[in-house]
Short mmCIF file of C-alpha atoms and ligand atoms in Angstrom, two decimals:
data_model
loop_
_atom_site.label_atom_id
_atom_site.label_comp_id
_atom_site.label_asym_id
_atom_site.label_seq_id
_atom_site.Cartn_x
_atom_site.Cartn_y
_atom_site.Cartn_z
CA MET A 30 9.50 77.77 -23.58
CA GLU A 31 7.82 80.14 -21.15
CA SER A 32 4.77 78.92 -19.28
CA LEU A 33 1.63 79.24 -21.39
CA LYS A 34 -2.02 79.65 -20.51
CA ILE A 35 -3.91 77.03 -22.50
CA LEU A 36 -7.64 76.42 -22.82
CA LEU A 37 -8.68 73.07 -24.23
CA VAL A 38 -12.27 73.20 -25.48
CA SER A 39 -13.99 69.91 -26.17
CA PRO A 40 -17.55 68.61 -26.47
CA GLU A 41 -16.58 65.63 -24.29
CA ALA A 42 -13.78 64.51 -21.99
CA VAL A 43 -12.87 61.53 -19.80
CA PRO A 44 -13.76 61.00 -16.99
CA TYR A 45 -16.77 63.32 -17.20
CA ALA A 46 -18.64 62.45 -20.41
CA LYS A 47 -17.63 60.18 -23.27
CA THR A 48 -18.95 58.85 -26.54
CA GLY A 49 -15.66 58.13 -28.29
CA GLY A 50 -11.93 58.58 -28.60
CA LEU A 51 -12.05 62.38 -28.48
CA ALA A 52 -13.04 62.11 -24.81
CA ASP A 53 -9.93 60.06 -24.04
CA VAL A 54 -7.74 62.64 -25.76
CA ALA A 55 -9.40 65.64 -24.11
CA GLY A 56 -8.98 64.01 -20.70
CA ALA A 57 -5.36 62.99 -21.11
CA LEU A 58 -3.68 65.70 -23.20
CA PRO A 59 -4.23 68.49 -20.63
CA LYS A 60 -2.60 66.34 -17.94
CA ALA A 61 0.47 65.83 -20.10
CA ILE A 62 0.65 69.52 -21.04
CA ALA A 63 0.26 70.64 -17.41
CA GLY A 64 3.12 68.27 -16.61
CA HIS A 65 5.32 70.49 -18.77
CA GLY A 66 4.62 73.45 -16.48
CA HIS A 67 1.78 75.10 -18.42
CA ASP A 68 -1.46 76.35 -16.93
CA VAL A 69 -4.29 74.34 -18.51
CA LYS A 70 -8.07 74.59 -18.28
CA LEU A 71 -10.37 72.09 -19.93
CA ILE A 72 -13.90 73.26 -20.67
CA ILE A 73 -16.87 71.07 -21.64
CA PRO A 74 -20.67 71.35 -21.43
CA LEU A 75 -22.20 70.26 -18.13
CA TYR A 76 -24.21 67.34 -19.46
CA ARG A 77 -26.62 65.25 -17.42
CA GLN A 78 -24.02 62.46 -17.68
CA VAL A 79 -21.41 64.35 -15.60
CA HIS A 80 -21.54 63.12 -11.98
CA ARG A 81 -21.17 66.45 -10.21
CA ASN A 82 -20.50 64.98 -6.76
CA ASN A 83 -17.98 62.37 -7.89
CA TYR A 84 -15.75 65.00 -9.41
CA GLY A 85 -16.15 67.83 -6.88
CA LEU A 86 -17.81 70.33 -9.21
CA GLU A 87 -18.49 73.73 -7.64
CA LYS A 88 -20.60 76.49 -9.04
CA VAL A 89 -18.47 79.64 -9.26
CA GLY A 90 -19.11 83.29 -10.01
CA GLN A 91 -22.32 85.01 -11.02
CA ASP A 92 -24.93 84.17 -13.62
CA LEU A 93 -23.45 84.95 -17.03
CA ASN A 94 -25.24 85.37 -20.32
CA VAL A 95 -24.66 85.40 -24.06
CA THR A 96 -26.98 85.94 -27.00
CA THR A 97 -27.63 82.94 -29.24
CA ALA A 98 -30.27 82.71 -31.95
CA GLY A 99 -31.49 86.16 -30.93
CA ARG A 100 -32.19 85.04 -27.34
CA VAL A 101 -30.32 85.93 -24.19
CA GLU A 102 -29.20 82.68 -22.62
CA ASN A 103 -28.14 82.56 -18.98
CA PHE A 104 -25.56 80.09 -17.80
CA ARG A 105 -23.21 79.31 -14.94
CA ILE A 106 -19.68 78.01 -14.76
CA HIS A 107 -18.72 75.10 -12.51
CA LYS A 108 -15.11 74.28 -11.77
CA ALA A 109 -13.53 71.08 -10.51
CA PRO A 110 -10.03 70.21 -9.37
CA THR A 111 -8.48 67.35 -11.33
CA GLY A 112 -5.90 66.22 -8.82
CA ILE A 113 -3.20 67.40 -11.24
CA ASP A 114 -1.22 70.58 -10.60
CA ARG A 115 -2.00 73.44 -13.00
CA PHE A 116 -4.92 71.57 -14.58
CA GLU A 117 -8.49 72.55 -13.77
CA ALA A 118 -11.77 71.48 -15.40
CA TRP A 119 -14.54 73.97 -16.19
CA PHE A 120 -18.12 73.16 -17.13
CA VAL A 121 -20.78 75.27 -18.84
CA GLU A 122 -24.11 74.74 -17.11
CA HIS A 123 -27.20 75.37 -19.20
CA ASP A 124 -29.82 72.75 -18.45
CA GLY A 125 -32.03 73.61 -21.41
CA PHE A 126 -29.21 72.69 -23.77
CA PHE A 127 -27.25 70.05 -21.90
CA ASP A 128 -29.44 68.28 -19.35
CA ARG A 129 -30.54 65.66 -21.86
CA PRO A 130 -30.38 61.87 -22.11
CA GLU A 131 -27.63 61.87 -24.75
CA LEU A 132 -24.83 64.24 -25.73
CA TYR A 133 -25.52 64.80 -29.43
CA ARG A 134 -28.40 62.55 -30.42
CA ASP A 135 -32.08 62.52 -29.62
CA PRO A 136 -32.89 58.92 -28.66
CA LYS A 137 -36.52 59.48 -29.67
CA THR A 138 -35.71 60.25 -33.30
CA GLY A 139 -32.38 58.43 -33.51
CA GLY A 140 -31.02 61.55 -35.24
CA ASP A 141 -29.02 64.51 -33.98
CA TRP A 142 -30.70 66.95 -31.56
CA ALA A 143 -32.57 69.34 -33.84
CA ASP A 144 -31.01 72.36 -32.12
CA ASN A 145 -27.36 71.25 -32.19
CA ASP A 146 -26.50 74.45 -34.06
CA GLU A 147 -27.91 76.54 -31.22
CA ARG A 148 -26.40 74.32 -28.52
CA PHE A 149 -22.89 74.57 -29.85
CA SER A 150 -22.97 78.18 -30.99
CA PHE A 151 -24.15 78.96 -27.46
CA PHE A 152 -21.31 76.83 -26.09
CA ALA A 153 -18.72 78.68 -28.19
CA ARG A 154 -19.82 82.09 -26.94
CA ALA A 155 -20.20 80.84 -23.37
CA VAL A 156 -16.63 79.52 -23.39
CA LEU A 157 -15.23 82.90 -24.45
CA LYS A 158 -17.46 84.77 -22.01
CA ALA A 159 -16.27 82.50 -19.19
CA CYS A 160 -12.64 83.32 -20.03
CA GLN A 161 -13.42 87.02 -19.98
CA SER A 162 -15.30 86.95 -16.74
CA PHE A 163 -12.76 84.78 -14.90
CA ASP A 164 -9.92 86.84 -16.30
CA PHE A 165 -8.30 83.87 -18.02
CA ILE A 166 -7.27 85.09 -21.44
CA PRO A 167 -5.33 82.12 -22.81
CA ASP A 168 -2.30 82.20 -25.07
CA ILE A 169 -3.75 79.19 -26.85
CA ILE A 170 -7.32 78.07 -27.37
CA HIS A 171 -7.24 74.48 -28.54
CA CYS A 172 -10.57 73.51 -30.13
CA ASN A 173 -11.66 69.98 -30.91
CA ASP A 174 -14.11 68.86 -33.61
CA TRP A 175 -17.02 70.71 -35.18
CA GLN A 176 -18.82 71.45 -31.92
CA THR A 177 -16.07 73.97 -31.14
CA GLY A 178 -15.55 75.21 -34.72
CA LEU A 179 -17.23 78.54 -34.15
CA ILE A 180 -14.62 79.65 -31.63
CA PRO A 181 -11.72 80.33 -34.05
CA ALA A 182 -14.23 82.25 -36.20
CA LEU A 183 -15.53 84.37 -33.32
CA LEU A 184 -11.97 85.26 -32.35
CA LYS A 185 -11.31 86.57 -35.87
CA VAL A 186 -14.58 88.24 -36.85
CA ASP A 187 -16.46 89.38 -33.74
CA LYS A 188 -15.10 92.40 -31.94
CA THR A 189 -16.76 91.34 -28.66
CA TYR A 190 -13.66 89.20 -28.38
CA ASN A 191 -10.95 91.81 -28.92
CA ASP A 192 -9.50 90.80 -25.53
CA PHE A 193 -8.23 87.71 -27.31
CA ASN A 194 -6.23 89.51 -29.97
CA ARG A 195 -3.03 87.79 -28.83
CA THR A 196 -4.64 84.37 -28.43
CA ALA A 197 -3.77 81.76 -31.07
CA SER A 198 -6.32 79.11 -32.00
CA ILE A 199 -5.68 75.47 -32.84
CA PHE A 200 -8.36 73.31 -34.40
CA SER A 201 -8.03 69.54 -34.06
CA ILE A 202 -9.94 67.24 -36.39
CA HIS A 203 -10.70 63.91 -34.77
CA ASN A 204 -12.98 62.68 -37.54
CA ILE A 205 -13.63 64.67 -40.73
CA ALA A 206 -16.89 62.84 -41.44
CA TYR A 207 -18.59 64.63 -38.54
CA GLN A 208 -18.95 68.14 -39.89
CA GLY A 209 -21.72 69.97 -38.04
CA ASN A 210 -23.47 71.10 -41.24
CA PHE A 211 -26.77 72.94 -40.82
CA PRO A 212 -29.35 74.52 -43.16
CA GLU A 213 -28.66 77.97 -44.51
CA GLU A 214 -31.18 79.53 -42.08
CA SER A 215 -28.91 78.55 -39.21
CA PHE A 216 -26.48 81.27 -40.10
CA ALA A 217 -28.79 84.00 -38.78
CA LYS A 218 -28.62 82.35 -35.36
CA LEU A 219 -24.87 82.79 -35.09
CA GLY A 220 -25.04 86.57 -34.68
CA LEU A 221 -22.45 87.31 -37.39
CA TYR A 222 -22.48 89.53 -40.50
CA ASN A 223 -24.57 87.95 -43.24
CA SER A 224 -21.81 88.61 -45.75
CA LEU A 225 -19.69 85.94 -44.05
CA PHE A 226 -22.04 83.29 -45.39
CA ALA A 227 -21.00 83.07 -49.02
CA PRO A 228 -18.98 80.77 -51.25
CA GLY A 229 -15.27 81.40 -50.78
CA GLN A 230 -15.85 82.43 -47.15
CA GLY A 231 -15.39 80.51 -43.93
CA PHE A 232 -18.83 79.09 -43.21
CA GLU A 233 -20.48 78.11 -46.48
CA PHE A 234 -20.18 74.46 -47.47
CA TRP A 235 -22.42 73.34 -50.32
CA ASN A 236 -25.14 75.81 -49.23
CA LYS A 237 -24.95 74.63 -45.66
CA VAL A 238 -23.53 76.33 -42.61
CA SER A 239 -20.57 74.18 -41.60
CA PHE A 240 -19.09 74.50 -38.11
CA LEU A 241 -16.23 72.26 -39.21
CA LYS A 242 -15.40 74.57 -42.08
CA ALA A 243 -15.36 77.56 -39.71
CA GLY A 244 -12.89 75.74 -37.46
CA VAL A 245 -10.62 74.81 -40.35
CA TRP A 246 -10.89 78.19 -42.05
CA TYR A 247 -10.35 80.57 -39.16
CA SER A 248 -7.96 78.70 -36.85
CA ASP A 249 -4.28 79.62 -36.82
CA MET A 250 -3.12 76.00 -36.96
CA ILE A 251 -4.92 72.76 -37.74
CA ASN A 252 -4.06 69.25 -36.81
CA THR A 253 -5.44 65.81 -37.00
CA VAL A 254 -4.62 62.72 -35.03
CA SER A 255 -2.16 60.84 -37.22
CA GLU A 256 0.24 61.69 -40.02
CA THR A 257 -1.33 59.25 -42.46
CA TYR A 258 -4.84 60.61 -41.82
CA ALA A 259 -3.51 64.16 -42.31
CA ARG A 260 -2.37 63.09 -45.80
CA GLU A 261 -5.46 61.02 -46.55
CA ILE A 262 -7.99 63.79 -45.83
CA GLN A 263 -6.27 66.08 -48.35
CA SER A 264 -5.96 63.37 -50.95
CA SER A 265 -9.50 62.49 -52.03
CA ASN A 266 -13.19 62.74 -51.33
CA GLU A 267 -13.11 59.17 -50.04
CA PHE A 268 -11.22 60.37 -46.96
CA GLY A 269 -11.79 64.14 -47.03
CA TYR A 270 -15.61 64.00 -47.25
CA GLY A 271 -15.68 67.19 -49.31
CA PHE A 272 -13.02 68.97 -47.26
CA GLU A 273 -10.04 67.77 -49.31
CA GLY A 274 -9.76 71.03 -51.28
CA ILE A 275 -10.16 73.30 -48.27
CA LEU A 276 -7.58 71.31 -46.35
CA LYS A 277 -5.14 71.24 -49.23
CA GLU A 278 -5.24 75.01 -49.34
CA ARG A 279 -4.20 75.05 -45.71
CA SER A 280 -1.69 72.24 -46.15
CA ALA A 281 1.21 74.23 -44.68
CA ASP A 282 -0.72 74.65 -41.43
CA LEU A 283 -2.09 71.10 -41.23
CA HIS A 284 -0.19 68.68 -39.01
CA GLY A 285 -0.63 65.07 -37.91
CA ILE A 286 0.00 64.17 -34.28
CA ILE A 287 -0.77 60.68 -33.13
CA ASN A 288 -2.81 60.41 -29.93
CA GLY A 289 -1.11 59.13 -26.84
CA ILE A 290 -2.59 56.70 -24.40
CA ASP A 291 -3.34 57.42 -20.78
CA TYR A 292 -1.39 54.59 -19.14
CA ASP A 293 -2.86 55.58 -15.75
CA ILE A 294 -6.15 54.22 -17.09
CA TRP A 295 -5.20 51.67 -19.76
CA ASN A 296 -2.45 49.59 -18.23
CA PRO A 297 -2.80 45.94 -17.15
CA ALA A 298 -0.15 46.47 -14.45
CA ILE A 299 -2.44 48.79 -12.46
CA ASP A 300 -5.90 48.30 -13.96
CA THR A 301 -8.40 47.85 -11.13
CA LEU A 302 -11.22 47.10 -13.59
CA ILE A 303 -9.74 43.70 -14.51
CA PRO A 304 -9.77 40.63 -12.24
CA VAL A 305 -6.00 39.96 -12.31
CA MET A 306 -3.30 42.46 -13.20
CA PHE A 307 -0.36 41.46 -15.38
CA THR A 308 2.86 42.83 -16.91
CA PRO A 309 5.35 41.76 -19.61
CA ASP A 310 7.50 40.27 -16.83
CA LYS A 311 4.57 38.46 -15.21
CA PRO A 312 2.07 37.88 -18.03
CA ALA A 313 0.32 34.89 -16.39
CA GLY A 314 -2.66 36.97 -15.18
CA LYS A 315 -3.82 37.39 -18.78
CA LYS A 316 -5.05 33.78 -18.88
CA LYS A 317 -7.20 34.41 -15.82
CA CYS A 318 -8.60 37.53 -17.47
CA LYS A 319 -9.47 35.38 -20.49
CA ALA A 320 -11.39 32.93 -18.29
CA ALA A 321 -13.15 35.84 -16.56
CA LEU A 322 -14.08 37.35 -19.93
CA ARG A 323 -15.62 34.07 -21.07
CA LYS A 324 -17.59 33.88 -17.85
CA ALA A 325 -18.75 37.50 -17.99
CA LEU A 326 -20.00 37.19 -21.57
CA GLY A 327 -21.22 33.60 -21.36
CA LEU A 328 -18.78 32.25 -23.95
CA PRO A 329 -18.25 28.54 -23.31
CA GLN A 330 -14.79 27.21 -22.52
CA ALA A 331 -13.61 25.24 -25.55
CA ARG A 332 -11.89 21.86 -25.24
CA LYS A 333 -8.58 23.30 -26.36
CA ASP A 334 -7.08 26.74 -26.29
CA VAL A 335 -9.20 28.73 -28.72
CA PRO A 336 -8.23 32.38 -29.20
CA ILE A 337 -10.68 35.14 -28.39
CA VAL A 338 -10.89 38.02 -30.86
CA GLY A 339 -12.10 41.22 -29.18
CA ILE A 340 -14.00 44.09 -30.83
CA ILE A 341 -14.95 47.31 -29.00
CA SER A 342 -16.43 49.92 -31.24
CA ARG A 343 -19.07 52.29 -32.34
CA LEU A 344 -21.15 50.12 -34.67
CA ALA A 345 -20.76 52.33 -37.73
CA ASP A 346 -19.78 51.72 -41.35
CA GLN A 347 -16.52 53.56 -40.72
CA LYS A 348 -15.34 50.79 -38.44
CA GLY A 349 -15.52 48.06 -41.08
CA PHE A 350 -18.68 46.30 -39.98
CA ASP A 351 -19.83 45.79 -43.54
CA LEU A 352 -16.74 43.62 -44.04
CA ILE A 353 -17.55 41.69 -40.88
CA ALA A 354 -21.19 41.31 -41.98
CA GLU A 355 -20.09 39.99 -45.38
CA ALA A 356 -17.61 37.54 -43.89
CA ALA A 357 -19.61 36.60 -40.76
CA ASP A 358 -20.36 32.96 -41.57
CA GLU A 359 -16.85 32.13 -42.70
CA LEU A 360 -15.33 34.13 -39.84
CA LEU A 361 -17.38 32.24 -37.28
CA SER A 362 -16.46 28.89 -38.82
CA LEU A 363 -12.83 29.54 -37.94
CA ASP A 364 -11.16 28.29 -34.80
CA LEU A 365 -11.87 31.38 -32.70
CA GLN A 366 -14.42 33.06 -30.48
CA ILE A 367 -15.50 36.69 -30.75
CA ALA A 368 -16.18 39.03 -27.83
CA LEU A 369 -17.86 42.16 -29.15
CA LEU A 370 -18.90 45.30 -27.28
CA GLY A 371 -20.55 48.12 -29.14
CA THR A 372 -23.49 50.37 -29.82
CA GLY A 373 -24.51 52.26 -32.92
CA ASP A 374 -26.39 51.69 -36.15
CA GLN A 375 -29.54 49.61 -35.81
CA LYS A 376 -28.59 47.40 -38.78
CA TYR A 377 -25.50 46.23 -36.87
CA HIS A 378 -27.46 45.72 -33.65
CA ASP A 379 -29.75 43.44 -35.69
CA LEU A 380 -26.80 41.66 -37.29
CA PHE A 381 -25.07 40.88 -34.01
CA GLN A 382 -28.28 39.85 -32.27
CA ALA A 383 -28.84 37.38 -35.09
CA LEU A 384 -25.25 36.11 -34.87
CA ASN A 385 -25.57 35.72 -31.08
CA LYS A 386 -28.53 33.43 -31.71
CA LYS A 387 -27.01 31.53 -34.60
CA TYR A 388 -23.56 30.96 -33.09
CA PRO A 389 -23.96 31.15 -29.27
CA LYS A 390 -20.74 29.20 -28.69
CA LYS A 391 -18.68 31.35 -31.03
CA ILE A 392 -19.73 34.94 -30.48
CA ALA A 393 -20.92 37.02 -27.55
CA ALA A 394 -22.02 40.48 -28.64
CA LEU A 395 -22.88 42.89 -25.85
CA LEU A 396 -24.72 45.82 -27.38
CA GLU A 397 -24.19 48.53 -24.80
CA PHE A 398 -21.65 51.10 -23.63
CA ASN A 399 -19.73 49.54 -20.76
CA ASN A 400 -16.32 50.76 -19.72
CA GLN A 401 -15.61 47.88 -17.34
CA ILE A 402 -16.32 45.25 -20.00
CA ALA A 403 -14.17 47.27 -22.42
CA HIS A 404 -11.23 46.83 -20.04
CA LEU A 405 -12.03 43.13 -19.60
CA ILE A 406 -12.13 42.55 -23.37
CA GLU A 407 -8.76 44.28 -23.80
CA ALA A 408 -7.28 42.16 -21.01
CA GLY A 409 -8.90 38.82 -21.79
CA SER A 410 -8.77 38.67 -25.59
CA ASP A 411 -5.86 37.28 -27.61
CA MET A 412 -6.46 39.42 -30.69
CA PHE A 413 -8.32 42.62 -31.44
CA LEU A 414 -10.06 43.29 -34.75
CA MET A 415 -10.24 46.80 -36.30
CA PRO A 416 -10.90 46.52 -40.03
CA SER A 417 -11.74 50.24 -40.39
CA ARG A 418 -12.61 51.84 -43.70
CA TYR A 419 -10.82 54.90 -42.34
CA GLU A 420 -9.40 55.59 -38.88
CA PRO A 421 -8.14 59.03 -37.87
CA CYS A 422 -6.04 57.57 -35.05
CA GLY A 423 -7.83 54.74 -33.29
CA LEU A 424 -7.24 54.08 -29.63
CA ASN A 425 -8.28 50.51 -29.10
CA GLN A 426 -5.40 49.11 -31.14
CA LEU A 427 -3.05 51.00 -28.80
CA TYR A 428 -4.80 49.77 -25.66
CA SER A 429 -4.63 46.29 -27.17
CA LEU A 430 -0.86 46.48 -27.58
CA LYS A 431 -0.46 47.37 -23.92
CA TYR A 432 -2.63 44.41 -22.88
CA GLY A 433 -0.79 41.95 -25.13
CA THR A 434 -3.85 41.59 -27.34
CA ILE A 435 -2.56 41.47 -30.89
CA PRO A 436 -4.34 43.91 -33.23
CA ILE A 437 -5.60 42.84 -36.66
CA VAL A 438 -6.10 46.08 -38.57
CA ARG A 439 -6.55 47.62 -41.97
CA ARG A 440 -3.68 49.80 -43.18
CA THR A 441 -5.29 53.22 -42.94
CA GLY A 442 -4.86 56.40 -40.86
CA GLY A 443 -3.57 55.90 -37.36
CA LEU A 444 -3.75 52.11 -37.71
CA ALA A 445 -1.12 52.30 -40.45
CA ASP A 446 1.06 54.54 -38.27
CA THR A 447 0.96 52.45 -35.12
CA ILE A 448 0.80 48.76 -36.05
CA GLU A 449 3.64 46.96 -37.81
CA ASN A 450 2.70 43.85 -39.76
CA ALA A 451 3.97 40.55 -38.33
CA ASN A 452 6.91 38.82 -39.90
CA PRO A 453 7.42 35.68 -37.83
CA VAL A 454 10.50 34.69 -39.84
CA LYS A 455 12.29 37.94 -39.11
CA GLY A 456 10.76 38.14 -35.65
CA THR A 457 9.27 41.56 -36.20
CA GLY A 458 5.83 43.15 -36.03
CA THR A 459 3.20 44.02 -33.47
CA GLY A 460 0.04 43.00 -35.30
CA PHE A 461 -1.54 41.81 -38.54
CA VAL A 462 -2.17 44.43 -41.20
CA PHE A 463 -4.17 44.08 -44.41
CA ASN A 464 -4.31 46.62 -47.20
CA ARG A 465 -7.47 46.66 -49.27
CA TYR A 466 -10.93 47.27 -47.83
CA ASP A 467 -12.04 43.80 -48.71
CA SER A 468 -13.53 41.02 -46.61
CA LYS A 469 -11.29 38.38 -48.21
CA GLU A 470 -8.17 40.33 -47.27
CA MET A 471 -9.51 40.73 -43.76
CA LEU A 472 -10.18 36.99 -43.49
CA ALA A 473 -6.70 36.23 -44.80
CA ALA A 474 -5.15 38.43 -42.10
CA ILE A 475 -7.25 36.71 -39.42
CA LYS A 476 -6.25 33.27 -40.71
CA PHE A 477 -2.59 34.33 -40.67
CA ALA A 478 -3.01 35.45 -37.05
CA LEU A 479 -4.60 32.13 -36.12
CA GLU A 480 -1.69 30.25 -37.65
CA VAL A 481 0.88 32.26 -35.74
CA TYR A 482 -1.21 31.84 -32.58
CA ARG A 483 -0.72 28.08 -32.75
CA ASP A 484 3.05 28.55 -32.31
CA LYS A 485 3.04 29.48 -28.65
CA ASN A 486 6.69 30.62 -28.58
CA ILE A 487 6.40 33.00 -31.48
CA TRP A 488 3.05 34.26 -30.21
CA GLU A 489 4.39 34.98 -26.76
CA ILE A 490 7.37 36.87 -28.14
CA MET A 491 5.02 38.94 -30.27
CA MET A 492 2.77 39.62 -27.29
CA LEU A 493 5.66 40.81 -25.18
CA ARG A 494 6.91 43.02 -28.02
CA ALA A 495 3.43 44.55 -28.28
CA MET A 496 3.21 45.14 -24.54
CA ARG A 497 6.53 46.96 -24.53
CA GLN A 498 5.50 49.52 -27.18
CA ASP A 499 5.28 53.02 -25.79
CA PHE A 500 2.46 55.26 -26.97
CA SER A 501 2.33 57.41 -23.86
CA TRP A 502 1.35 61.06 -24.13
CA ASP A 503 4.92 62.29 -23.48
CA MET A 504 5.95 62.30 -27.14
CA SER A 505 2.64 63.59 -28.46
CA ALA A 506 2.40 66.33 -25.83
CA VAL A 507 5.77 67.65 -26.95
CA LYS A 508 4.48 67.74 -30.52
CA TYR A 509 1.38 69.65 -29.42
CA LEU A 510 3.60 72.13 -27.59
CA GLU A 511 5.62 72.63 -30.78
CA LEU A 512 2.36 73.22 -32.64
CA TYR A 513 1.22 75.76 -30.03
CA GLU A 514 4.52 77.57 -30.47
CA LYS A 515 4.12 77.62 -34.25
CA ALA A 516 0.59 79.02 -33.86
CA LEU A 517 1.79 81.73 -31.49
CA LYS A 518 4.60 82.71 -33.87
CA LYS A 519 2.19 82.92 -36.75
CA LYS A 520 -0.20 84.99 -34.68
CA THR A 521 2.55 87.42 -33.65
CA MET A 522 3.72 87.80 -37.23
CA ILE A 523 0.19 88.57 -38.41
CA SER A 524 -0.45 91.13 -35.68
CA LEU A 525 2.89 92.94 -36.26
P1 LIG B 629 -13.92 56.55 -32.16
O1 LIG B 629 -13.56 57.78 -31.39
O2 LIG B 629 -13.90 56.72 -33.64
O3 LIG B 629 -15.20 55.94 -31.70
P2 LIG B 629 -11.49 55.37 -31.02
O4 LIG B 629 -10.85 54.05 -31.22
O5 LIG B 629 -10.64 56.57 -31.25
O6 LIG B 629 -12.80 55.42 -31.91
O7 LIG B 629 -12.03 55.46 -29.54
C1 LIG B 629 -13.13 54.76 -29.09
C2 LIG B 629 -13.15 54.82 -27.57
O8 LIG B 629 -14.47 54.52 -27.11
C3 LIG B 629 -12.25 53.81 -26.93
O9 LIG B 629 -11.80 54.30 -25.70
C4 LIG B 629 -13.20 52.62 -26.74
O10 LIG B 629 -12.78 51.76 -25.72
C5 LIG B 629 -14.47 53.30 -26.37
N1 LIG B 629 -15.69 52.57 -26.69
C6 LIG B 629 -16.29 52.46 -27.91
N2 LIG B 629 -17.44 51.75 -27.80
C7 LIG B 629 -17.56 51.39 -26.50
C8 LIG B 629 -18.55 50.65 -25.75
N3 LIG B 629 -19.62 50.12 -26.33
N4 LIG B 629 -18.35 50.50 -24.42
C9 LIG B 629 -17.27 51.04 -23.82
N5 LIG B 629 -16.31 51.74 -24.46
C10 LIG B 629 -16.45 51.93 -25.78
#
């Protein structure tokens, strides 16, 4: 394959700004792709959260502008080296839109920023303008989630972007429930022909303007982050959130590629954020991490070896917290301790604050975003609980494997594709998997895990098997490159 010019557009990316798994993917995939000899730029908004000095950002070029919502908006591009050959990071600086306390949400109202439609339609145009003015017309523009959904549409319907007539667009869905749907009046702000907003066209979704629909509709290829989730979101409203029909129509172009893991960051052999490093050959350090975790969270040392179950998550219904809420008393009567790290819905903050008070010896719930503690929980826990209602890919179960922390998961999406249920008799499996979204089934899987835990030999073999699993980006990057090639072929055929 000849060397390609690739632009990865994302609303967030590690190490610059992160709210969830998309950031991990957007930080790691470009590295892996550049490693294959392609020229990759990542572009994200320059949020307040990005530490400009830490990452060597430099303002480049002149003031640029685009028109959004009928206003001319000025912006600047910053660039930063990434330390990786052929991979550079670009940032769109517009303080009015991005110098805010949170990325997507207004902490004062608890809801989304009221002008998210303007922020991300501005971002889409600014990204394309930046390419034009820095003379980087990519072969592939790889867009991620609704915030970037306008880009594939602009490439197809706005002649300002004729320079990109050979550029193929990919749209990746990291979570179909986040759709970027705005009131009908929003459409006028996008600067497109009114006729494009109509049923049977690419923007209209139940009388709303949907950025997600635009991404799905206009991109040359679509993918999501596991094969099972790719099937699930076409199968029913339960998973597709209204997009099942639209996706089914594009079934031939919809692919599932499991996320890789950045083992430069999530790897107990080299992790500087944990007190003692460890490997499958020298796993002893894990015990010290467990003691350090107890100390850090104030969980008392039990008389005997009690397993710690870790949870790191957005506190949202998607992640199965209603099951945990339902089962809380029985769960906390079991022979285990829980180390939870998370932020999200107020009802779950209230729940875990109450459980902290009621069961101080059994659960420590830290309700904040804290990367260092996330690493410590992965390293120091024995098991990791992810009872998700749906899970596009899920990353923490994969980090857990690497740290010898056995995942307990529900069989859905990426969890189904990455965790094999334990069979101690056959000596197979990397975790504990339950099927139905049901608190009793979840409890049964946890009880099964606790039983196996008591047999130290079997447990250790399982831990080592988990630690030796390989979910590095190598495999997934190759699949993305195949997808890019398919998109380019399709694009060439259409333009012939
Ligand atoms: P999602 O993107 O749906 O939130 P993923 O499992 O794909 O779920 O990715 C979540 C990422 O965010 C993981 O890297 C996880 O460690 C991290 N994370 C979630 N909540 C927190 C938190 N409170 N503190 C630190 N990291 C967190």
